[in-house]
CSV table of C-alpha atoms in Angstrom, one decimal:
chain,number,residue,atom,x,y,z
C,1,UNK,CA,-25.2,10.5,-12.0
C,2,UNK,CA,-25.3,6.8,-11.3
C,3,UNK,CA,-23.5,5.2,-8.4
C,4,UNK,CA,-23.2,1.7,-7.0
C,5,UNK,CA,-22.8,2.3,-3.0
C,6,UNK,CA,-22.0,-1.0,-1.7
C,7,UNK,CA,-24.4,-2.8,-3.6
C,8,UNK,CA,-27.3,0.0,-3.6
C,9,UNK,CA,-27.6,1.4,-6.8
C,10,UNK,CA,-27.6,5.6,-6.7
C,11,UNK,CA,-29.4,7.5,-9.5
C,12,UNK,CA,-28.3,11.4,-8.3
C,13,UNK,CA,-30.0,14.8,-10.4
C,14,UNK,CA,-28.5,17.0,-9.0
C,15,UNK,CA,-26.1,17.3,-6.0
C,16,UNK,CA,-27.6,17.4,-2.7
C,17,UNK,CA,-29.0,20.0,-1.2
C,18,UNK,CA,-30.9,19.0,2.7
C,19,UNK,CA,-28.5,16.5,4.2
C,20,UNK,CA,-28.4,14.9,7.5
C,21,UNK,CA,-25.7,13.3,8.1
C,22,UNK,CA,-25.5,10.4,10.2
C,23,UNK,CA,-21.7,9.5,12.6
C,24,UNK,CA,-19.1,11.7,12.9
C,25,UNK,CA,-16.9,10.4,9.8
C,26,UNK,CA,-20.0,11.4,7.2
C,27,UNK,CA,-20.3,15.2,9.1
C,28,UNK,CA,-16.4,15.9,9.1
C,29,UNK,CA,-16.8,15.0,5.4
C,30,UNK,CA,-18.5,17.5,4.2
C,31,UNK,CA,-17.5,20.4,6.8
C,32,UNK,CA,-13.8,19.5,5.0
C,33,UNK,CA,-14.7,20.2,2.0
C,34,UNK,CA,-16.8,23.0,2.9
C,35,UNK,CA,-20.3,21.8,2.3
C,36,UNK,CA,-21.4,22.8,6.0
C,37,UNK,CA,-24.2,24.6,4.5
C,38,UNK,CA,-25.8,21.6,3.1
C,39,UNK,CA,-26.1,19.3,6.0
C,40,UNK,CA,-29.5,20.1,7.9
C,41,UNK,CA,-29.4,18.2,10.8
C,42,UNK,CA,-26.5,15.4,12.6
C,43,UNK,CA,-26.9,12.8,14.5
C,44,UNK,CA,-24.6,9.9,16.3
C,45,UNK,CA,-21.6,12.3,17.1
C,46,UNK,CA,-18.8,10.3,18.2
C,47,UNK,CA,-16.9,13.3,19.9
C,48,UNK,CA,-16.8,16.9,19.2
C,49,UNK,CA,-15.7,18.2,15.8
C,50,UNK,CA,-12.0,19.2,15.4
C,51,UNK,CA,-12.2,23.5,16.2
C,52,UNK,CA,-10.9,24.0,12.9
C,53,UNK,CA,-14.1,22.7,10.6
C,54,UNK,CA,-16.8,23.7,13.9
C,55,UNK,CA,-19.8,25.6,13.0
C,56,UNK,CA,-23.2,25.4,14.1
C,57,UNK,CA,-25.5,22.2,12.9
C,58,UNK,CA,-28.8,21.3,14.5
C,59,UNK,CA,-28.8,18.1,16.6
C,60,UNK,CA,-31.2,15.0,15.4
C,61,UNK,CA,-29.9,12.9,18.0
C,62,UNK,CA,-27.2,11.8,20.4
C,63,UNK,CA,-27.8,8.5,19.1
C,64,UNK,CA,-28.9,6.6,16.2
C,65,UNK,CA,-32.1,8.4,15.5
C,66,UNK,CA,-35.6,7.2,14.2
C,67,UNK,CA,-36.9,8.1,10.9
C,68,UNK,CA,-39.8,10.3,11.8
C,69,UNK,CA,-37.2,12.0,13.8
C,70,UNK,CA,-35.4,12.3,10.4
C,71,UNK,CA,-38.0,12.9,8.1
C,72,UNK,CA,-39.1,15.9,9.6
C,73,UNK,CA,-36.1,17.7,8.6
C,74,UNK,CA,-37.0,17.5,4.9
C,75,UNK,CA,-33.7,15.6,3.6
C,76,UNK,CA,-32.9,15.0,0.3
C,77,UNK,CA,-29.8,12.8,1.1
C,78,UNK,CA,-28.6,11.0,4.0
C,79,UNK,CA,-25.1,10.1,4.9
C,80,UNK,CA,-24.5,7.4,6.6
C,81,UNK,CA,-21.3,6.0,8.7
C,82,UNK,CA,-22.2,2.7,8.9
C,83,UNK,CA,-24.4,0.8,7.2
C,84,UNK,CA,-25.7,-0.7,10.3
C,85,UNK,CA,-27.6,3.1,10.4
C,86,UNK,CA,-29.7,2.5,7.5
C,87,UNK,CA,-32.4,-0.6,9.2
C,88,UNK,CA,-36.4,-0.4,10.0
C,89,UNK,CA,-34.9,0.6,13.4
C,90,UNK,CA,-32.7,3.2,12.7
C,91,UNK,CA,-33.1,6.1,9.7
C,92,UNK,CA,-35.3,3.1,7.8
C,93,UNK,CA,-33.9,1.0,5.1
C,94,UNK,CA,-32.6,2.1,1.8
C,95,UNK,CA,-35.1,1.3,-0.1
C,96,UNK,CA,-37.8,2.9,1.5
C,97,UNK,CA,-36.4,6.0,1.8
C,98,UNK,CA,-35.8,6.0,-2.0
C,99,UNK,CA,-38.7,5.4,-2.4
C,100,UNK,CA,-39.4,8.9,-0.5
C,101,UNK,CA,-36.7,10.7,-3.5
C,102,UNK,CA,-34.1,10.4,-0.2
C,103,UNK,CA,-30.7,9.4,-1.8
C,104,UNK,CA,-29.1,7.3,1.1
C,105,UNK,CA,-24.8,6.6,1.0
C,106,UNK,CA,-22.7,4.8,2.8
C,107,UNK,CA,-18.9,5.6,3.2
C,108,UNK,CA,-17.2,3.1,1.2
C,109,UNK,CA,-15.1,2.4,3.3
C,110,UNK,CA,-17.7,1.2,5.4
C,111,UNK,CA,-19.5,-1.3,2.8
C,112,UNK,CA,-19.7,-4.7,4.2
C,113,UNK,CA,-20.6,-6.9,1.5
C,114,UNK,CA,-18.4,-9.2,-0.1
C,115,UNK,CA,-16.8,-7.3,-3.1
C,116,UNK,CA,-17.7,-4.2,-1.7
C,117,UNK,CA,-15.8,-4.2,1.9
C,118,UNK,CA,-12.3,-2.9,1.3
C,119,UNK,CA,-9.7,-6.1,2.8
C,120,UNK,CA,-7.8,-4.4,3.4
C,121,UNK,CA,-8.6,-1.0,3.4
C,122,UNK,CA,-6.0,1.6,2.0
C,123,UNK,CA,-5.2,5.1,2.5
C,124,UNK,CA,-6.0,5.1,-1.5
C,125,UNK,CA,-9.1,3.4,-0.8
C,126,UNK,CA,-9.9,6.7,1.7
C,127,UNK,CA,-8.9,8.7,-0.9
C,128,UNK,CA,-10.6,7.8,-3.4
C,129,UNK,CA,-13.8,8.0,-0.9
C,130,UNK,CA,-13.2,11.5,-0.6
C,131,UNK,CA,-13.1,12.0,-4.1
C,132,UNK,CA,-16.8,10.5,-4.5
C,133,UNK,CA,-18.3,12.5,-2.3
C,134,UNK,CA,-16.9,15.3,-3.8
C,135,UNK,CA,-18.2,14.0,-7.0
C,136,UNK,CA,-21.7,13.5,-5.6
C,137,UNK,CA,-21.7,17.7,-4.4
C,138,UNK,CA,-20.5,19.0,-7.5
C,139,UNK,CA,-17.4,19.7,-5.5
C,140,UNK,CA,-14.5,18.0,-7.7
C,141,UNK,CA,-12.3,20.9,-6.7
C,142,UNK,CA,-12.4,20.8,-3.0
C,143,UNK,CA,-12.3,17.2,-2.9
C,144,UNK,CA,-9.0,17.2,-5.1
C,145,UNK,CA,-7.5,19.6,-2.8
C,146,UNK,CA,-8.0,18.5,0.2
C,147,UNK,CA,-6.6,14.6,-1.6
C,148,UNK,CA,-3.4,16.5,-2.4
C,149,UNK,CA,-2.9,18.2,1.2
C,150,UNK,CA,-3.6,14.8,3.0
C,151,UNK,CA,-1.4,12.9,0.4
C,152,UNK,CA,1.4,15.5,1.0
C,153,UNK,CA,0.9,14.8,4.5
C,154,UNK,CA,1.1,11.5,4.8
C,155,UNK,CA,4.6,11.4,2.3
C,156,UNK,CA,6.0,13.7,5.0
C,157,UNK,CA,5.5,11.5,8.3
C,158,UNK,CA,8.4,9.6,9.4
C,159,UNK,CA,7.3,6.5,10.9
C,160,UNK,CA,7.9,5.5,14.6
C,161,UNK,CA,11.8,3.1,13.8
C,162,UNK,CA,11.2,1.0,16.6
C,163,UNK,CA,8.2,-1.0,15.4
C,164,UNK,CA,6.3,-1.3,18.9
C,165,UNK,CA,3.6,-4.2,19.2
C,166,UNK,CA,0.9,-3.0,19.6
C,167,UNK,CA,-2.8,-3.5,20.7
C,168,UNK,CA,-5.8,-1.1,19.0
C,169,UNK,CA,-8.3,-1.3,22.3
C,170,UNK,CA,-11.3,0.2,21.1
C,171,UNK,CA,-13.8,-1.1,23.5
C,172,UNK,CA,-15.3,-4.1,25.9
C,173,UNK,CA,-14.1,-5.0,29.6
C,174,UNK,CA,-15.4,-8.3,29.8
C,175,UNK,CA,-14.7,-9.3,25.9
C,176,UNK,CA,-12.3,-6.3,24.1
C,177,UNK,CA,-13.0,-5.1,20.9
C,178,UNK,CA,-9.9,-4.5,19.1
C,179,UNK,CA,-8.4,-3.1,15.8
C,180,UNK,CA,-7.5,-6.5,13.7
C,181,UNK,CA,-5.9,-7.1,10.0
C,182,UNK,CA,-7.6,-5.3,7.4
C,183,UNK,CA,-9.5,-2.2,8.9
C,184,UNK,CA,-8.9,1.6,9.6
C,185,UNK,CA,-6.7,0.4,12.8
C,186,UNK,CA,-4.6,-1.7,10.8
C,187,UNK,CA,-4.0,0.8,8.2
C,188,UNK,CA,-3.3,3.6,10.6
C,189,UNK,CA,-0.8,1.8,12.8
C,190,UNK,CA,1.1,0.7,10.1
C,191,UNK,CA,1.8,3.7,8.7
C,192,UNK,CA,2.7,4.8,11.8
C,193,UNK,CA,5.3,2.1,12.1
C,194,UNK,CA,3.9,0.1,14.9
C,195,UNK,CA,3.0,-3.5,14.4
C,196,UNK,CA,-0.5,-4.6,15.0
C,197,UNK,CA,-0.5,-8.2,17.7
C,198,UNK,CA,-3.8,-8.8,15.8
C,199,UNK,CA,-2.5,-8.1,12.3
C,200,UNK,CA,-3.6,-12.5,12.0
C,201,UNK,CA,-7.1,-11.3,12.4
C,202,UNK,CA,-8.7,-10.9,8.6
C,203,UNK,CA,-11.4,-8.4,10.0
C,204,UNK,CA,-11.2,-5.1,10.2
C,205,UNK,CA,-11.9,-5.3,13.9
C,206,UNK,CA,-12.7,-8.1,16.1
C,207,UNK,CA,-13.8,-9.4,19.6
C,208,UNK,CA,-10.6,-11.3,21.2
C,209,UNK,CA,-9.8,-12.4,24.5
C,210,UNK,CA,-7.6,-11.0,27.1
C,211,UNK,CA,-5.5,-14.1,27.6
C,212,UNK,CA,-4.4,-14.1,24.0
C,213,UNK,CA,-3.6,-10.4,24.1
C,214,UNK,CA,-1.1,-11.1,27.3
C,215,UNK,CA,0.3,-13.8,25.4
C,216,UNK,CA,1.1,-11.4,22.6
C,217,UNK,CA,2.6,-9.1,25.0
C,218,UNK,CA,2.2,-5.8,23.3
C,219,UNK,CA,4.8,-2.8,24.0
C,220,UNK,CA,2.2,-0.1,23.9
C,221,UNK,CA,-1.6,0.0,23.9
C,222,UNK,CA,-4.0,2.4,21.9
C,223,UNK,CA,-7.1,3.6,23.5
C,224,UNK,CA,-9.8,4.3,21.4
C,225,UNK,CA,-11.9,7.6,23.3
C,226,UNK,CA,-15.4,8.3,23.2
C,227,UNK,CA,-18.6,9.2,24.4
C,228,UNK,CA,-19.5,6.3,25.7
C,229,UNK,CA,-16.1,4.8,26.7
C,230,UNK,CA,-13.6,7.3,28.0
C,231,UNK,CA,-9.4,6.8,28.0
C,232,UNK,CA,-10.0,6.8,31.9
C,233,UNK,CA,-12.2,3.9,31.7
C,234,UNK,CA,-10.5,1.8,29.6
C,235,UNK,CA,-7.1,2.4,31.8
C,236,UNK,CA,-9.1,1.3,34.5
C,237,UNK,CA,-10.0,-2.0,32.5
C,238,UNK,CA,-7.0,-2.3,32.0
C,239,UNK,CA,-5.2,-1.8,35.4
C,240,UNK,CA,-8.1,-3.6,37.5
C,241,UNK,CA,-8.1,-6.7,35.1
C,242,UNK,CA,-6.2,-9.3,37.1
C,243,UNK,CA,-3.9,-10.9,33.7
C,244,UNK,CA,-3.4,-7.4,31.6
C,245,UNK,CA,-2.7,-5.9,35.3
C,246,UNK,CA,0.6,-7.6,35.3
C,247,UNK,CA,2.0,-6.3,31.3
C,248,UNK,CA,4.7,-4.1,31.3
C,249,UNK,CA,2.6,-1.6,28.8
C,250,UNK,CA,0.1,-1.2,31.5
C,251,UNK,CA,2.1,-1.1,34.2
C,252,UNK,CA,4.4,1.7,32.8
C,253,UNK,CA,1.1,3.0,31.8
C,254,UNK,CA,2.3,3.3,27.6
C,255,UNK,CA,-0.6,4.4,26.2
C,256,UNK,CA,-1.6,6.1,22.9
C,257,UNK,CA,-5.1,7.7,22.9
C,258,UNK,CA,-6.8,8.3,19.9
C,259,UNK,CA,-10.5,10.0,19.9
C,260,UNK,CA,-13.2,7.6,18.3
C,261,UNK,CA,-14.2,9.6,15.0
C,262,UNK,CA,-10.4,9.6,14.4
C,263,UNK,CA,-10.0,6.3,14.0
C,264,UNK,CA,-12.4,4.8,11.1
C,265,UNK,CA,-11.6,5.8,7.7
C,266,UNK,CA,-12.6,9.7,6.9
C,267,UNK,CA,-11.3,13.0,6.5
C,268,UNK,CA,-8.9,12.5,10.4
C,269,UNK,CA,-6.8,9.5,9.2
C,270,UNK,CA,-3.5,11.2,8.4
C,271,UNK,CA,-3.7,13.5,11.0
C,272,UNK,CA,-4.0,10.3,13.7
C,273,UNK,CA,-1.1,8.6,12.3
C,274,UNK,CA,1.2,12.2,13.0
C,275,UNK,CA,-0.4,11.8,16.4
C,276,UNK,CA,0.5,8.3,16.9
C,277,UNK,CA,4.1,8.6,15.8
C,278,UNK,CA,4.2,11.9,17.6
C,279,UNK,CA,2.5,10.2,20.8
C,280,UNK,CA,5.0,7.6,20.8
C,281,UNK,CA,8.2,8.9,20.3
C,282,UNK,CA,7.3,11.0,23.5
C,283,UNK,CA,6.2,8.0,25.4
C,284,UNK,CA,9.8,6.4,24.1
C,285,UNK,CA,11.5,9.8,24.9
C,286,UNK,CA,12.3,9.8,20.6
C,287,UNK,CA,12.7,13.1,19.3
C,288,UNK,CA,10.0,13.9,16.6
């Protein structure tokens, strides 16, 4: 098969056999649809796997690992998060490694160039991710079910009526990272029926400044957790920093708290936008 992964062009024999997959979105991919066995080695976790897809997979690296490190587990395919993975630094660059017979992909909804980066990205667009990959495995029937449950799903929430403001903090204490317009964050909150203060912001996520975020005044704030920046430090960000000190939101301490693999586009998405309405109508004392 022939594929055009955000501008690389794919040529695919057979489906994949030794994968490593690279971030947490690209191994909870294929442990959904069942395709543990393939993957060969991980690397980048973001936070543990959800107990219900956990099974035993060798550890490249906590971190972005180097391709030696990767090379020595024999892959024939490499998943990728990001694209940001696949550079002379990281797992190598694209090209080189097909030139090895190493198929490399990208999550779609990860692709940054123009025409391929999803503005804004869709809960169809994840879909229809899901649906590749299954296409690339030779698993067409897993992927399809697993589209219906999560569609199914996602027709059965019952958004949050009150439409809270609010602000996606995914990192930063000096300069915060947050969830803008057209990303994961955006799509997630809005079908959760809050309203994004950066909605304005045509990126999918953006540095901003915390003057402008106290100007927008949000109702509630969601904090992104991982490995490398916990709920508690971002509340202490938060509560220490002398202008977002004084917002109602942090002073009443209304926070949503969604783990880092959870909130870029994968295989978690409908599942963190029942958490969010779930996770607000108890912070709003709402019945769910």
């Amino acid at each position: 098969m022939s594929i055009d992964n955000c501008g690389t062009r794919l040529e695919i024999a057979s489906p994949p056999q030794r994968v490593v997959t690279i971030k947490s979105t690209a191994t909870e991919m294929l442990l959904a649809l069942g395709l543990g066995d393939r993957i060969v080695g991980s690397a980048f976790a973001d936070g543990p796997v959800p107990e219900k897809w956990q099974q035993q997979i060798p550890v490249i690296s906590k971190s972005l690992p180097a391709q030696e490190s990767v090379l020595s587990y024999s892959p024939d395919f490499i998943f990728g998060g990001w694209e940001s993975n696949f550079t002379p630094e990281g797992v190598g660059d694209r090209s080189s490694l097909a030139k090895l017979n190493i198929s490399t992909y990208v999550a779609p909804a990860a692709c940054l160039k123009s025409g391929y980066k999803p503005a804004p990205l869709t809960f169809d667009k994840v879909f229809a991710g899901i649906s590749e990959v299954g296409h690339i495995f030779d698993a067409e029937a897993a992927a399809e079910q697993l589209v219906t449950q999560e569609r199914e799903k996602l027709a059965a929430i019952v958004p949050s009526a009150d439409k809270h403001s609010t602000l996606w903090f995914s990192s930063g204490s000096e300069t915060p990272y947050v969830g803008a317009g057209t990303g994961a964050p955006q799509m997630l909150m809005e079908a959760a029926g809050l309203v994004n203060v950066m909605a304005d912001v045509q990126e999918s996520w953006a540095s901003a400044s915390w003057e402008v975020i106290a100007e927008r005044n949000p109702d509630t704030i969601v904090l992104v957790d991982s490995s490398w920046g916990s709920t508690e430090k971002k509340k202490l960000v938060l509560e220490s920093h002398p202008v977002m000190s004084q917002l109602e939101a942090v002073k009443n301490k209304r926070y949503l708290v969604v783990p880092f693999a959870a909130s870029e586009a994968g295989v978690r998405n409908v599942d963190t936008v029942q958490s969010l309405v779930d996770q607000t109508n108890a912070l709003y004392g709402k019945a769910s």
